Coordinates of C-alpha atoms and ligand atoms in Angstrom, one line a residue:
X1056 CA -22.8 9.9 5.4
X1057 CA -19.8 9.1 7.3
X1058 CA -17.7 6.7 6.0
X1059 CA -14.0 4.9 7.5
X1060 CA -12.0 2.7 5.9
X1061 CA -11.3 -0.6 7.8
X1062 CA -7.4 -0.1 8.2
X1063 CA -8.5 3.5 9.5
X1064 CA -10.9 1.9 11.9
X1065 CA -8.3 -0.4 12.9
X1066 CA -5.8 1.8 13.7
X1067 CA -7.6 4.3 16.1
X1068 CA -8.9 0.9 18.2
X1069 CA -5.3 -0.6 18.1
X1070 CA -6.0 -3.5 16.6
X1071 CA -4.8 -5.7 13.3
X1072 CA -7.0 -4.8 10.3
X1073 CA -7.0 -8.6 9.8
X1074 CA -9.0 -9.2 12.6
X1075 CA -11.4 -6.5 11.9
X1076 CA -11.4 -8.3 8.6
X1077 CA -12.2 -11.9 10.0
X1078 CA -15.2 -10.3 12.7
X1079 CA -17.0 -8.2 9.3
X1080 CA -16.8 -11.6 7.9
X1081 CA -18.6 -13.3 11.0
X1082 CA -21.3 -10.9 10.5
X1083 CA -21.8 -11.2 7.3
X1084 CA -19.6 -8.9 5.1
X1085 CA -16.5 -9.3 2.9
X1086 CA -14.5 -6.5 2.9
X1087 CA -11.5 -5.5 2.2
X1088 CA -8.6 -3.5 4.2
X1089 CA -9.4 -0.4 2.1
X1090 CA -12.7 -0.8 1.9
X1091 CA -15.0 1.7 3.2
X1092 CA -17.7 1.2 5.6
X1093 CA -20.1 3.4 7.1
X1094 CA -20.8 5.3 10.4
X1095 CA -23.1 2.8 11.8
X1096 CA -21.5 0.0 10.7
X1097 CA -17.9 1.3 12.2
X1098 CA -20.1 1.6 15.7
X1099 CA -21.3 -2.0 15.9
X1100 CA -18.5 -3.5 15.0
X1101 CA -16.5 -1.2 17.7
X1102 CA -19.3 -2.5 20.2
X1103 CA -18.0 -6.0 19.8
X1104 CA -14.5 -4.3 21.5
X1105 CA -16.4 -2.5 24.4
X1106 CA -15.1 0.7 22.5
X1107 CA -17.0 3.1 21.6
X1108 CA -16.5 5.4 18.6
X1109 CA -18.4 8.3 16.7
X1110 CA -17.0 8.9 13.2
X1111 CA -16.9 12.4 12.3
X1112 CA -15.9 13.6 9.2
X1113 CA -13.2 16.7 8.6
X1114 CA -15.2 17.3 5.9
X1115 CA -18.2 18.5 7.1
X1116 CA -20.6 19.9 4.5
X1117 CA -21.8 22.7 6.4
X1118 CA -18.4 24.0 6.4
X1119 CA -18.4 24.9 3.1
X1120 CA -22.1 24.5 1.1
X1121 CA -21.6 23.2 -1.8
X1122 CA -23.1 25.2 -4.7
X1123 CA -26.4 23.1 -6.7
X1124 CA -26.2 22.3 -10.2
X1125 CA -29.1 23.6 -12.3
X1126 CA -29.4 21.2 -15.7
X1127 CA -28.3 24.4 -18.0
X1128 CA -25.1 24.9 -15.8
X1129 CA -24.3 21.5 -16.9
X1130 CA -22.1 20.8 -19.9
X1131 CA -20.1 17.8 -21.2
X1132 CA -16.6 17.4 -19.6
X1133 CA -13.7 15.4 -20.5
X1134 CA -13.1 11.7 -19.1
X1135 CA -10.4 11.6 -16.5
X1136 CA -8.7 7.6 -17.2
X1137 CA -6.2 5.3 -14.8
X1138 CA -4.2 3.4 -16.8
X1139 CA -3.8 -0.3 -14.6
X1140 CA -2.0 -3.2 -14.8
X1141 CA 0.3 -6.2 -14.0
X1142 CA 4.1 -4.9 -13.7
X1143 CA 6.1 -4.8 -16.7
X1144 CA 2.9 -5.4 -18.8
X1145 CA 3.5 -1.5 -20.4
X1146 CA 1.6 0.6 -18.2
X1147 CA 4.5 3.5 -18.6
X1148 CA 5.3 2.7 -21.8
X1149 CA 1.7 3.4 -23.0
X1150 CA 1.1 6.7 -21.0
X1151 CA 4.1 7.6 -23.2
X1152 CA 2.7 6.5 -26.1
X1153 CA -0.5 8.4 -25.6
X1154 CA 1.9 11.3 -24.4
X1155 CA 4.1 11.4 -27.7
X1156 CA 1.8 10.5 -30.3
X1157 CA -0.9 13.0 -29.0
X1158 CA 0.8 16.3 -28.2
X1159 CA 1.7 19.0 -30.9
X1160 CA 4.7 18.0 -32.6
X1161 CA 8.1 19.8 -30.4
X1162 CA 5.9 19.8 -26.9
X1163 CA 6.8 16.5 -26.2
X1164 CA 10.2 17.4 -25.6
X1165 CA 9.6 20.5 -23.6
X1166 CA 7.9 19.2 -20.8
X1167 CA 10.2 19.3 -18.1
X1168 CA 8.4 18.8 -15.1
X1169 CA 6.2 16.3 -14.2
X1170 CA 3.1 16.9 -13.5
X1171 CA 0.8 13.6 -12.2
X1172 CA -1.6 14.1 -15.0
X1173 CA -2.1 15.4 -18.4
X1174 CA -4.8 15.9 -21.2
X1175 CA -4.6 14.7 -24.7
X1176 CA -6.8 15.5 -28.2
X1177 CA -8.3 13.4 -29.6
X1178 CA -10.3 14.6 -32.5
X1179 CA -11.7 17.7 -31.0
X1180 CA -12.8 16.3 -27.7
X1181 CA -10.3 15.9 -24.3
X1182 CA -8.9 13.0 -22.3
X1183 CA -7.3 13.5 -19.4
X1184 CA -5.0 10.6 -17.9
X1185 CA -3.7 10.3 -14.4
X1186 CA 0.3 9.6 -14.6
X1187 CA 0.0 8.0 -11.1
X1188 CA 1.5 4.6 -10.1
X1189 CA -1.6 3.0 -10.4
X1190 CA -2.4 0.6 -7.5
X1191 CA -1.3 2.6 -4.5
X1192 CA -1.8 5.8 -5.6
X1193 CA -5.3 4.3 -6.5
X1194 CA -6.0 2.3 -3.8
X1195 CA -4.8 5.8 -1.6
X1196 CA -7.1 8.3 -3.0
X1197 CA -10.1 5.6 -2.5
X1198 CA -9.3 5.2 0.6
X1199 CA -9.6 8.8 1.5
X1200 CA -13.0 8.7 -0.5
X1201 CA -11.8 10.4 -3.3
X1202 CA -13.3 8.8 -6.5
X1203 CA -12.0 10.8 -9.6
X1204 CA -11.4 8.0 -12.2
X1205 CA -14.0 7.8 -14.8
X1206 CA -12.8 5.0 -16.7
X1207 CA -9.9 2.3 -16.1
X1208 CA -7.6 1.1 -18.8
X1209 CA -6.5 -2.3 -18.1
X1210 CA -3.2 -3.7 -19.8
X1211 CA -2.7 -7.2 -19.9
X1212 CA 0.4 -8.1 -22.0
X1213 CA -0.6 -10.8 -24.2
X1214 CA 2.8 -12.6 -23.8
X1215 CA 2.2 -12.8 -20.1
X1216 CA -1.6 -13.2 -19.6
X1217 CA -4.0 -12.4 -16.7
X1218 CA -1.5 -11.6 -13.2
X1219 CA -2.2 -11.2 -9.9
X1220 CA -2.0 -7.3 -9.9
X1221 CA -4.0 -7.9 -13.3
X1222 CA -7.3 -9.2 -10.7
X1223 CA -6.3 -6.9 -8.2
X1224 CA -6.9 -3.9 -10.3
X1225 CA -10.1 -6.0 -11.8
X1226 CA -11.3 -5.6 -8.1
X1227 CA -9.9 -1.9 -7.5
X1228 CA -12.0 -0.8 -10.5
X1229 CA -14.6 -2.8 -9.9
X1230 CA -15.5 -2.4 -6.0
X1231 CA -15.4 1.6 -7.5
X1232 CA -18.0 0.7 -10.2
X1233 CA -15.4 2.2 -13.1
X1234 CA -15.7 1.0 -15.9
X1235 CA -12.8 -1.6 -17.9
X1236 CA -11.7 -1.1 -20.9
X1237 CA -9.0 -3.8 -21.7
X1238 CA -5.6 -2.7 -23.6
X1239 CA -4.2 -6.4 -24.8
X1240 CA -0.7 -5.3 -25.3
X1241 CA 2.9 -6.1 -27.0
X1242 CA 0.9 -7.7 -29.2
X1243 CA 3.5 -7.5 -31.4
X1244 CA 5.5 -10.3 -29.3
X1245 CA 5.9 -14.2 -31.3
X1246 CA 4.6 -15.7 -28.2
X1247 CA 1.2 -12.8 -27.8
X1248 CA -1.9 -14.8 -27.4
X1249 CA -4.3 -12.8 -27.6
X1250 CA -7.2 -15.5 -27.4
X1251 CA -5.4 -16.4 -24.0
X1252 CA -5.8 -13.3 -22.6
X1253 CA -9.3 -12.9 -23.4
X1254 CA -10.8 -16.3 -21.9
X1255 CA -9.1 -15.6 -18.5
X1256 CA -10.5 -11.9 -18.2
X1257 CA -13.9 -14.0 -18.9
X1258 CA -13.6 -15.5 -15.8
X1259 CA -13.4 -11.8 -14.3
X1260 CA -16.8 -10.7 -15.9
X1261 CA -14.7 -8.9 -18.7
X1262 CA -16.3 -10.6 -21.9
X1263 CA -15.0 -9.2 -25.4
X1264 CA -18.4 -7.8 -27.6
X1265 CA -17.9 -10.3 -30.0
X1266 CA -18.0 -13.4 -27.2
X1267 CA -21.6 -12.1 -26.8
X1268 CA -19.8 -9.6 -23.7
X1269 CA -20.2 -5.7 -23.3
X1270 CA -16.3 -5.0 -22.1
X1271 CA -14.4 -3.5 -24.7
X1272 CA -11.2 -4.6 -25.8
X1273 CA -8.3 -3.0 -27.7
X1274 CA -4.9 -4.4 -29.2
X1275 CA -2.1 -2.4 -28.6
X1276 CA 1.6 -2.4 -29.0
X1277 CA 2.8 0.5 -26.5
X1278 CA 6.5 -0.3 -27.9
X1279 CA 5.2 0.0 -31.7
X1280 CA 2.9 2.5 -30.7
X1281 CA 0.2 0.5 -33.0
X1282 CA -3.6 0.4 -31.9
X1283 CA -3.2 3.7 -29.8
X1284 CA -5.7 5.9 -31.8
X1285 CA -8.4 3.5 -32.0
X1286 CA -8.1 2.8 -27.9
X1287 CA -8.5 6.6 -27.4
X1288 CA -11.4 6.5 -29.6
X1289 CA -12.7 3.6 -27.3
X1290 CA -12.2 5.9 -24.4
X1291 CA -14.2 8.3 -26.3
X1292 CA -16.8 6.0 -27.0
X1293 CA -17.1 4.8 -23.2
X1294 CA -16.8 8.3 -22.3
X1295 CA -19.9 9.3 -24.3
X1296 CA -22.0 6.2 -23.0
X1297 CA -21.6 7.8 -19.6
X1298 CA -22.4 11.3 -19.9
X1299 CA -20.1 12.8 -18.1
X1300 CA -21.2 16.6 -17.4
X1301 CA -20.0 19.4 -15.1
X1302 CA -20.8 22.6 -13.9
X1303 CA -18.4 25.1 -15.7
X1304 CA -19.1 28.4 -13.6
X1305 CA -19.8 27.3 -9.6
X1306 CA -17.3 27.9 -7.2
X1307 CA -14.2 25.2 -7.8
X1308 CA -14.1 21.9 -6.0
X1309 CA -11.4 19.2 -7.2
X1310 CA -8.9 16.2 -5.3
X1311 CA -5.3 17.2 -4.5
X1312 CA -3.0 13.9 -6.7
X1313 CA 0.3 15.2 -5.2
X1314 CA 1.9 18.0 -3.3
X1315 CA 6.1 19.1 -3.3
X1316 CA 7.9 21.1 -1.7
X1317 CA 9.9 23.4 -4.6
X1318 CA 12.7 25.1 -4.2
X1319 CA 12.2 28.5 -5.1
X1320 CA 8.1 28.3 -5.4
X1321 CA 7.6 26.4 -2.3
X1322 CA 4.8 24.2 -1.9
X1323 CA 3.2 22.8 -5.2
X1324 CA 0.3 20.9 -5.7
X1325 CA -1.5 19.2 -8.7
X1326 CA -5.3 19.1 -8.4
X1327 CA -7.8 17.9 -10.9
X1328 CA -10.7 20.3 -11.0
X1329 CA -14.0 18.5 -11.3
X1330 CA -16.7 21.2 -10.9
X1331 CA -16.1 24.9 -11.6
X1332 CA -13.5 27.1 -12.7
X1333 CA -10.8 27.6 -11.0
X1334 CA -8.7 30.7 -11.0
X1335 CA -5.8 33.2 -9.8
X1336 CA -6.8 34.8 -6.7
X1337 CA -9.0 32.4 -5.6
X1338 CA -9.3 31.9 -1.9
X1339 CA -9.7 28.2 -0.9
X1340 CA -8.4 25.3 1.3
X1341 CA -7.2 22.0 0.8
X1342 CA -7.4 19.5 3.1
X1343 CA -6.6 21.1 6.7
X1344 CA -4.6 23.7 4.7
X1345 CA -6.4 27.8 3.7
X1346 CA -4.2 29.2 1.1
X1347 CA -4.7 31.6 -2.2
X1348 CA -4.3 31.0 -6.0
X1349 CA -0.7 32.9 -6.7
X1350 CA -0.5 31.1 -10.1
X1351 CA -1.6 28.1 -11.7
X1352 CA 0.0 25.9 -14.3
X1353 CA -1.3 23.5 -16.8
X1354 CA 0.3 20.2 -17.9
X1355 CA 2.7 21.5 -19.7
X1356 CA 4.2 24.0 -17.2
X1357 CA 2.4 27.0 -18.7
X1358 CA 0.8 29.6 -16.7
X1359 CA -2.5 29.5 -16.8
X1360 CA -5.1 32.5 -15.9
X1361 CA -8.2 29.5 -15.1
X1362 CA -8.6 26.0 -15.2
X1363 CA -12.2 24.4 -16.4
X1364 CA -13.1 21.0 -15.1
X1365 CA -11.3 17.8 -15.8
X1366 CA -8.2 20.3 -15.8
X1367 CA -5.1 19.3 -14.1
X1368 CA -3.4 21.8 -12.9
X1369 CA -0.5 23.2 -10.3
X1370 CA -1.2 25.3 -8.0
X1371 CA 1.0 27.6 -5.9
X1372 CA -0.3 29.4 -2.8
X1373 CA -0.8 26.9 -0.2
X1374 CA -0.1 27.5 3.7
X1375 CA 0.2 23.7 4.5
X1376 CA 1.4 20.5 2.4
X1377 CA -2.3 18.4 1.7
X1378 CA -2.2 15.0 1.1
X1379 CA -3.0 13.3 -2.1
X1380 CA -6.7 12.8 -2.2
X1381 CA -7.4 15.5 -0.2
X1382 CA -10.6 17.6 -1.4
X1383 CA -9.6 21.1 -3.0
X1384 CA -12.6 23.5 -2.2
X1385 CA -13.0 27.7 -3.4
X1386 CA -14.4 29.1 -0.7
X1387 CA -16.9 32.8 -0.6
X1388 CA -13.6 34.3 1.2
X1389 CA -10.4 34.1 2.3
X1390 CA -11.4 34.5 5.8
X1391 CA -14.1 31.3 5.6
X1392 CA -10.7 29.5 3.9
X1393 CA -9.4 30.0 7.0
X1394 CA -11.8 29.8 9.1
X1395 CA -12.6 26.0 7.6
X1396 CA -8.8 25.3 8.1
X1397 CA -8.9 25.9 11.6
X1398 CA -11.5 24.1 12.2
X1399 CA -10.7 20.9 10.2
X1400 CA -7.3 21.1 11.8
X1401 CA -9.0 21.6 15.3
X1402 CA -10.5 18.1 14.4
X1403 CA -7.6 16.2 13.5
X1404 CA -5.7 17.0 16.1
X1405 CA -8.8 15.9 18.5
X1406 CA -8.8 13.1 16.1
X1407 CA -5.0 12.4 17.3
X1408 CA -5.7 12.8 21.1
X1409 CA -7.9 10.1 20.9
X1410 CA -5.5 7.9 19.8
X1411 CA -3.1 8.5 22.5
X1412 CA -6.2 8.2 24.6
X1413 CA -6.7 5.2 23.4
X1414 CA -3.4 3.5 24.5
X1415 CA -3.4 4.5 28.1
X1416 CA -7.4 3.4 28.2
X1417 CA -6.2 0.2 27.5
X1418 CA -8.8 -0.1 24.1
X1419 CA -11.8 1.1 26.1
X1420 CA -12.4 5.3 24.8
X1421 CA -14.6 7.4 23.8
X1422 CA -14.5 9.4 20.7
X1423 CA -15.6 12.9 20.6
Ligands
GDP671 P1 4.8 -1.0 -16.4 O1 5.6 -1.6 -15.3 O2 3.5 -1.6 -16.6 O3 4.8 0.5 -16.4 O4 5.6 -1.5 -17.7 P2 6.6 -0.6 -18.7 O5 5.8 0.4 -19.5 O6 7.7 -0.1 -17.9 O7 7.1 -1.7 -19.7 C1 7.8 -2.9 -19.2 C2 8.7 -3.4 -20.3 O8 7.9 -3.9 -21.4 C3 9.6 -2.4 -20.9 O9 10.8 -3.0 -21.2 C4 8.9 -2.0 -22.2 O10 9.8 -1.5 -23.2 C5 8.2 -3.3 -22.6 N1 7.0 -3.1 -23.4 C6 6.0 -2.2 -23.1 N2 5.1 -2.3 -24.1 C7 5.5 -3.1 -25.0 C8 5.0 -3.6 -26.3 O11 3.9 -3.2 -26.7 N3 5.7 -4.5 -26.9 C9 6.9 -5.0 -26.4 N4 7.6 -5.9 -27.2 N5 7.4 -4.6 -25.3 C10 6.7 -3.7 -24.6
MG672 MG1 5.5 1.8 -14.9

C-alpha cells in the first residue's frame, strides 16, 4: 500500500504541516509530522483542500518482483541496533565502547574510515549497530519507510534523568514497534540515581522486570566501559525472543544509510543488506540510480567478495548519488537495473512537475 508522510503531503499541496496536523486531529487522528499515512487517507484529507491527489509510489513492486521466502531458505540473522538518547547522555561514547572492547585487539586502531555501521562478536553470534546520529537520521529513514532497526538501545544518564529527546526517542521507537532496551549510564557519577531514572521511564511504559515490567534494563558506564558485555548479551537475549531470520541466497535487497562522493572512487555508499547475498558484479539500482557492484567493502575497509544479511557494507559502482533510506535492490539484469532507473526517475520528475503545477493552479491540481 501506498503510504506519504504528512510533511510530504504537505509540501506537494503548499501548505504548513501543522495545519495538516491540526485537520487529521479534527478527524480523529494524532499524528505526527513524520508520521506516515496511507493512500486513502492522504486523498480525503486532500479533499478537504478541493485538491486532488493520487499517491503513487517509486517503488512499485512490479518493477522488480520480489523473490518469496520458502521456510528452509530461512536462517537466523544478526540484530541490526540504534543506539538513542538525550544529548551528552553517552550515546558516542558507548558506540565506542562497544567498538573498542569488541574488535580483535590492533583493529580498533586501523579503521580509518568511517563507515555508518559496524558488526561486533559477541560470543559466537553477530550484532550489527548503526553509527548514525540517532534522531534525524532515524526519524529520515522512517520517513522514507525504511524500517531497518531491530532493537533500540536507549541511554539515559543517570546523573541527568529522563530528557526531552529521552521521550522523543521513547516515541520514535515506539510509533516503529522496536523494541527498548534501556542503557542507565555514567553510573559511575556521585550524583547517578539510578532508581530515578527508572520511575520516570515507568511513566513511559518502560517498567524494569523486577518492578513486575518486561523492559530490560542495563547499567553501564560508557566512560569506564563497565556493564558493556552483559548489555550485548541483553541484545542477544532480545534478539533471540524475536526471531529474527533471513533468506541467505535470493537476489539482494537492503536500505542505502549514507552515500559520498570520494575522491578517487567516486560515489560510495553504505547499505545494510537485509535479504540475500550480495556480491561483485551484481547489477542493481538504488533509489532512482542503476549501477553495478565494482567492489564492496566491509566495516573495516576490507574488500569483500559478498555480503550476507545484516552486513553493512560499501559499495562502489553507482551511476547516481541515492539518498539515505533509499531501497537497494539486485535486479535479474543490468538492463532491467536500468530499465527500473528510468522509470523511477521518469516518476520523480512527474512527481516535481506537479509541484510547480501546483503553484500556478493556485492549490487546486491533479496528480498523475
Ligand atoms: P552523546 O551526545 O549522547 O553522543 O554523548 P557522548 O558520548 O558524546 O558523551 C557526552 C559526555 O559524557 C562526554 O564528555 C563523555 O565523556 C561523557 N560520558 C559518556 N559516558 C559516560 C559515563 O559512563 N560516565 C561519565 N562519567 N561520563 C560519561
Ligand atoms: Mg554523540
Amino acid at each position: 500500500m501506498e503510504v506519504i508522510t504528512v510533511s510530504e503531503l504537505a509540501r506537494k499541496m503548499n501548505l504548513k504541516a501543522s495545519e495538516l496536523i491540526g485537520k487529521l486531529m479534527e478527524m480523529g487522528m494524532m499524528v505526527t509530522i513524520n508520521q506516515q499515512i496511507d493512500a486513502e487517507t492522504a486523498e480525503i484529507l486532500a479533499s478537504e483542500y478541493n485538491c486532488n491527489v493520487k499517491i503513487v509510489s517509486l517503488y512499485d513492486e512490479t518493477l522488480i518482483e520480489t523473490e518469496k521466502d520458502n521456510d528452509e531458505d530461512l536462517r537466523e540473522r544478526p540484530p541490526i541496533v540504534t543506539v538513542m538518547g538525550h544529548v551528552d547522555h553517552g550515546k558516542t561514547k558507548l558506540l565506542d565502547a562497544i567498538r573498542s572492547t569488541n574488535v580483535v585487539a590492533g583493529e580498533f586502531g586501523g579503521i580509518t574510515q568511517h563507515i555508518g555501521a559496524y558488526k561486533v562478536k559477541v560470543r559466537d553470534h553477530e550484532v550489527v549497530f548503526l553509527d548514525t546520529p540517532g534522531h534525524e537520521a532515524f526519524t529520515l529513514m522512517r520517513a522514507r519507510g525504511a524500517q531497518i532497526t531491530d532493537i533500540v538501545i536507549l541511554v539515559v544518564a543517570a546523573n541527568d534523568g529522563v530528557m526531552p529527546q529521552t521521550i522523543e526517542a521513547i516515541h520514535h521507537a515506539k510509533e516503529a514497534k522496536v523494541p527498548i532496551i534501556v542503557a542507565v549510564n555514567k553510573v559511575d557519577l556521585a550524583d547517578a540515581n539510578i532508581d530515578r531514572v527508572k520511575q520516570q521511564l515507568s511513566e513511559y511504559d518502560l517498567i524494569p522486570e523486577a518492578w513486575g515490567g518486561s523492559t530490560l534494563f542495563c547499567e553501564i558506564s560508557a566512560l569506564k566501559k563497565t556493564g558493556i558485555d552483559s548489555l550485548l548479551e541483553t541484545v542477544l537475549l532480545q534478539a533471540e525472543l524475536l526471531e529474527l531470520k533471513a533468506n541467505y541466497t535470493c537476489r539482494a535487497e537492503g536500505k542505502v544509510i549514507e552515500s559520498k562522493v570520494d575522491h578517487g572512487r567516486g560515489i560510495v555508499s553504505t547499505v545494510i543488506v537485509q535479504r540475500g547475498t550480495l556480491r561483485v558484479g551484481d547489477a542493481f539500482v538504488a533509489g532512482v540510480y542503476p549501477g553495478k557492484v565494482r567492489a564492496l567493502f566491509n566495516d573495516k575497509g576490507e574488500k569483500i567478495d559478498e555480503a550476507p544479511p545484516a552486513t553493512p557494507v560499501e559499495i562502489l559502482g553507482f551511476t547516481g548519488i541515492p539518498d539515505a533510506g533509499s531501497p537497494f535492490q539486485v535486479t535479474e539484469t543490468e538492463r532491467q537495473a536500468r530499465q527500473v532507473g528510468a522509470k523511477r526517475q521518469e516518476l520523480e520528475k512527474q512527481g516535481e512537475a506537479q509541484n510547480v503545477k501546483k503553484i500556478t493552479l493556485d492549490n487546486l491540481y491533479d496528480s498523475i
